[in-house]
Short mmCIF file of C-alpha atoms in Angstrom, two decimals:
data_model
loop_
_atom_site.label_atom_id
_atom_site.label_comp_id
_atom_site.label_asym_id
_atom_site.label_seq_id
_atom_site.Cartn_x
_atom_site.Cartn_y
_atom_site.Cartn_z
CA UNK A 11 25.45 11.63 -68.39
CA UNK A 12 25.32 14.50 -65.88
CA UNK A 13 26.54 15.12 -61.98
CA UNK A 14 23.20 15.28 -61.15
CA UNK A 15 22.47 12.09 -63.26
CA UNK A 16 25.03 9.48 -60.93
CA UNK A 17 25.24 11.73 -57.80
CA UNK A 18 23.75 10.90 -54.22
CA UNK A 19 21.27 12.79 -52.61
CA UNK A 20 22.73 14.23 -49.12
CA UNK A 21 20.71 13.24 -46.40
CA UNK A 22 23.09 14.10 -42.97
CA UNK A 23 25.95 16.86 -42.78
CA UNK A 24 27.75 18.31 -40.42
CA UNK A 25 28.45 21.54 -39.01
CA UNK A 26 31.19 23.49 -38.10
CA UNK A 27 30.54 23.20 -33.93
CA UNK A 28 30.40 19.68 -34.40
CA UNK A 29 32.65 17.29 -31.99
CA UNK A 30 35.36 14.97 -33.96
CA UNK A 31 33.15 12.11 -31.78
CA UNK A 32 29.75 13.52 -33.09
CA UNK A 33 31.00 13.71 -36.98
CA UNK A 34 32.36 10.12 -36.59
CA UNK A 35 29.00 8.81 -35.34
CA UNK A 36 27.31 10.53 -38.31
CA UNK A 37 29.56 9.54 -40.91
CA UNK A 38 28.79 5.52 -39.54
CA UNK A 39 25.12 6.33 -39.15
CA UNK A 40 24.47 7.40 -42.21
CA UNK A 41 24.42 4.72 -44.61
CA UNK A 42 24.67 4.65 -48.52
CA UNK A 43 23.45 2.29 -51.01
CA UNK A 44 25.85 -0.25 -49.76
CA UNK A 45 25.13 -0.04 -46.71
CA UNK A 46 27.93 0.99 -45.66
CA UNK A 47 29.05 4.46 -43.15
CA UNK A 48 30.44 7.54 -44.71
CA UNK A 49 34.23 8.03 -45.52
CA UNK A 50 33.78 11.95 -45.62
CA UNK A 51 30.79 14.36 -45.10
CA UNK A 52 29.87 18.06 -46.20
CA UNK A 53 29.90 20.44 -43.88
CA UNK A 54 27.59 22.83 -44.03
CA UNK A 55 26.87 26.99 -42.37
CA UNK A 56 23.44 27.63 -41.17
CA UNK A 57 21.87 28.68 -44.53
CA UNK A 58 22.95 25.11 -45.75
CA UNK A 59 25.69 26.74 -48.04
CA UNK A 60 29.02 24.09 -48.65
CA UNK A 61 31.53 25.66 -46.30
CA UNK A 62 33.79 22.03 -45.84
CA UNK A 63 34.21 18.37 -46.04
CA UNK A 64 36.13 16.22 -43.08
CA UNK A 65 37.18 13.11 -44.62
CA UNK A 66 38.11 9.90 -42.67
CA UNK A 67 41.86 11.11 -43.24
CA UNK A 68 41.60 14.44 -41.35
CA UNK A 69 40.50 12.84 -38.74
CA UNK A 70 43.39 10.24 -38.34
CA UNK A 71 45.54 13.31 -39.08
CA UNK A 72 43.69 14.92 -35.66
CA UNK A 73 44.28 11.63 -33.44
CA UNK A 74 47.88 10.96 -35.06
CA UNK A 75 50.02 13.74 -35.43
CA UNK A 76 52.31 13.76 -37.97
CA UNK A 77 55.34 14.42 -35.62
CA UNK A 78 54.72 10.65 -34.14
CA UNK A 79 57.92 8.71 -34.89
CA UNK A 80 57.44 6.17 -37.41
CA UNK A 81 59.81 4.02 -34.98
CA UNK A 82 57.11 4.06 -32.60
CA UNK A 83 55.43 0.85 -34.30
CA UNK A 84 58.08 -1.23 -32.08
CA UNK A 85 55.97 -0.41 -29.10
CA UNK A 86 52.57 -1.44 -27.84
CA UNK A 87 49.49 0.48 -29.08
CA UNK A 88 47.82 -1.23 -26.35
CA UNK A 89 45.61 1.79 -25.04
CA UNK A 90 47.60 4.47 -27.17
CA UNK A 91 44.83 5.17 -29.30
CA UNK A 92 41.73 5.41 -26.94
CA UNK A 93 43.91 7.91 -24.82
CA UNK A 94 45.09 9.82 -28.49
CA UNK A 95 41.18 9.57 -29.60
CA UNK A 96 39.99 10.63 -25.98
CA UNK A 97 42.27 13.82 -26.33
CA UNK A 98 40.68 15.36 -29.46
CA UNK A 99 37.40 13.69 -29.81
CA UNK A 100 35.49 17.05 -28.36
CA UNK A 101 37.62 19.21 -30.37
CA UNK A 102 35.39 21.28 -33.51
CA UNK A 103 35.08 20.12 -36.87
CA UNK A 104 35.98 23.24 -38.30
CA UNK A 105 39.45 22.90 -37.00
CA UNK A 106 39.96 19.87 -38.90
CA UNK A 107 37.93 20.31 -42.52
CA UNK A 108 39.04 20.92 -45.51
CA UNK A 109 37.58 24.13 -46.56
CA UNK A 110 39.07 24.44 -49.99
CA UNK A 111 36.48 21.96 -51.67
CA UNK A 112 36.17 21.28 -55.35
CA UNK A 113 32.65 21.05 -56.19
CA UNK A 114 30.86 21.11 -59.58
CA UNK A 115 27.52 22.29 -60.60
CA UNK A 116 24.68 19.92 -61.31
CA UNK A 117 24.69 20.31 -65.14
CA UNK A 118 28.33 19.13 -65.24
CA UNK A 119 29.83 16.45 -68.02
CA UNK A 120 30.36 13.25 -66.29
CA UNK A 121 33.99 13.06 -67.96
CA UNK A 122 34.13 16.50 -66.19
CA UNK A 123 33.44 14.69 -62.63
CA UNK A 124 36.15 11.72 -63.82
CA UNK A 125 38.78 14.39 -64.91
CA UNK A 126 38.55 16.48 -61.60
CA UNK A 127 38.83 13.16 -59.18
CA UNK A 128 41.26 11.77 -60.83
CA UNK A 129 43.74 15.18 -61.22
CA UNK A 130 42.78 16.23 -57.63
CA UNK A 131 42.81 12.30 -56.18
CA UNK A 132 39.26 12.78 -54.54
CA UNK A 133 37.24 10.75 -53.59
CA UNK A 134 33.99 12.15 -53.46
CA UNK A 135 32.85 15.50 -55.62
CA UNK A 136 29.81 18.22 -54.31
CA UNK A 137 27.37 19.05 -56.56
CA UNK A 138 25.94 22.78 -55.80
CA UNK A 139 23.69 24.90 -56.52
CA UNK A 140 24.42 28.50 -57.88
CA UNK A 141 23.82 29.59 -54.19
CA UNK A 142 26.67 27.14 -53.31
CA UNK A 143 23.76 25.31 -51.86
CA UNK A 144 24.98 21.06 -51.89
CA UNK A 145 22.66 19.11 -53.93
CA UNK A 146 24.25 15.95 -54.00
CA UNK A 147 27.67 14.22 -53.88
CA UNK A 148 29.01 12.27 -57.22
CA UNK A 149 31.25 9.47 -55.40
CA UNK A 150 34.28 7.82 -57.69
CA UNK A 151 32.69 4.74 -56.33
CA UNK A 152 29.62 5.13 -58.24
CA UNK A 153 31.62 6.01 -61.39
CA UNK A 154 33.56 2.71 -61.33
CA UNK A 155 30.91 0.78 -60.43
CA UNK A 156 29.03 1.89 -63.92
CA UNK A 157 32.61 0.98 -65.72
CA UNK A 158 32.54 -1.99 -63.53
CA UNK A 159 29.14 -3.52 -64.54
CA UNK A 160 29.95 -2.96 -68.24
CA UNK A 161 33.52 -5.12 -68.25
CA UNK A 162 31.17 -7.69 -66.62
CA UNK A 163 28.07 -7.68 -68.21
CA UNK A 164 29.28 -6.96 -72.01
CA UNK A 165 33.03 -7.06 -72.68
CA UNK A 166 34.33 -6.05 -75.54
CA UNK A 167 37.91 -5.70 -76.22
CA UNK A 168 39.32 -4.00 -79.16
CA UNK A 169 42.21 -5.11 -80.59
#
């Protein structure tokens, strides 16, 4: 089995000039097989070449900052994070992605796929193009899924 065998088509990205607001409406609008929004999308430069991903964690990481006092918790959020949200949600994408993507080409080993989410703890992978052009995503989702269905549908344990 190949990337290009398990991955998902991509059917919405986002762009660099993108809002934080605009990339979180995409990445819940845009549904998978499950139904289900978007933890992270590509990003993509005008010639549809992969230039970033945002991932649900940058964008905490842009409405929480990191200097926030863990002590804080005693308080009341009440409000906190609408006013936190409100202050970056027009802010860019590109201040916010991930630029340094892994990605792997189309014709790539499935073990390959496994190996580089596991050592790089991703959670999605970008299949390109030799033009760096995105052809698909492989999700670690869909890879344990397809381990999944086979301890439930024929186990077999080796002793």
């Amino acid at each position: 089995m190949k990337a290009k065998d398990i991955m998902d088509p991509v059917t919405d990205y986002l762009t660099p000039e993108d809002t934080l607001q605009q990339a979180v409406q995409k990445m819940r609008a845009t549904k998978r097989w499950h139904g289900q929004g978007l933890k992270g999308m590509v990003i993509l430069d005008q010639a549809g070449r992969l230039i970033g991903v945002l991932a649900i964690k940058d964008i905490l990481r842009a409405t929480i900052p990191v200097y926030m006092d863990p002590r804080i918790s005693k308080f009341s959020w009440d409000g906190m994070l609408e006013t936190m949200a409100s202050k970056v949600a027009c802010r860019k994408v590109k201040e916010f992605m991930s630029t340094r993507v892994v990605t792997v080409p189309e014709d790539a080993p499935l073990m390959r796929c496994v190996d580089l989410l596991i050592e790089k703890n991703l959670q999605r992978l970008p299949v390109v193009d030799a033009d760096n052009k995105v052809l698909g995503v492989v999700y670690i989702r869909d890879i344990y899924n397809l381990i999944s269905k086979i301890f439930t549908e024929a186990p077999k344990c080796e002793i």
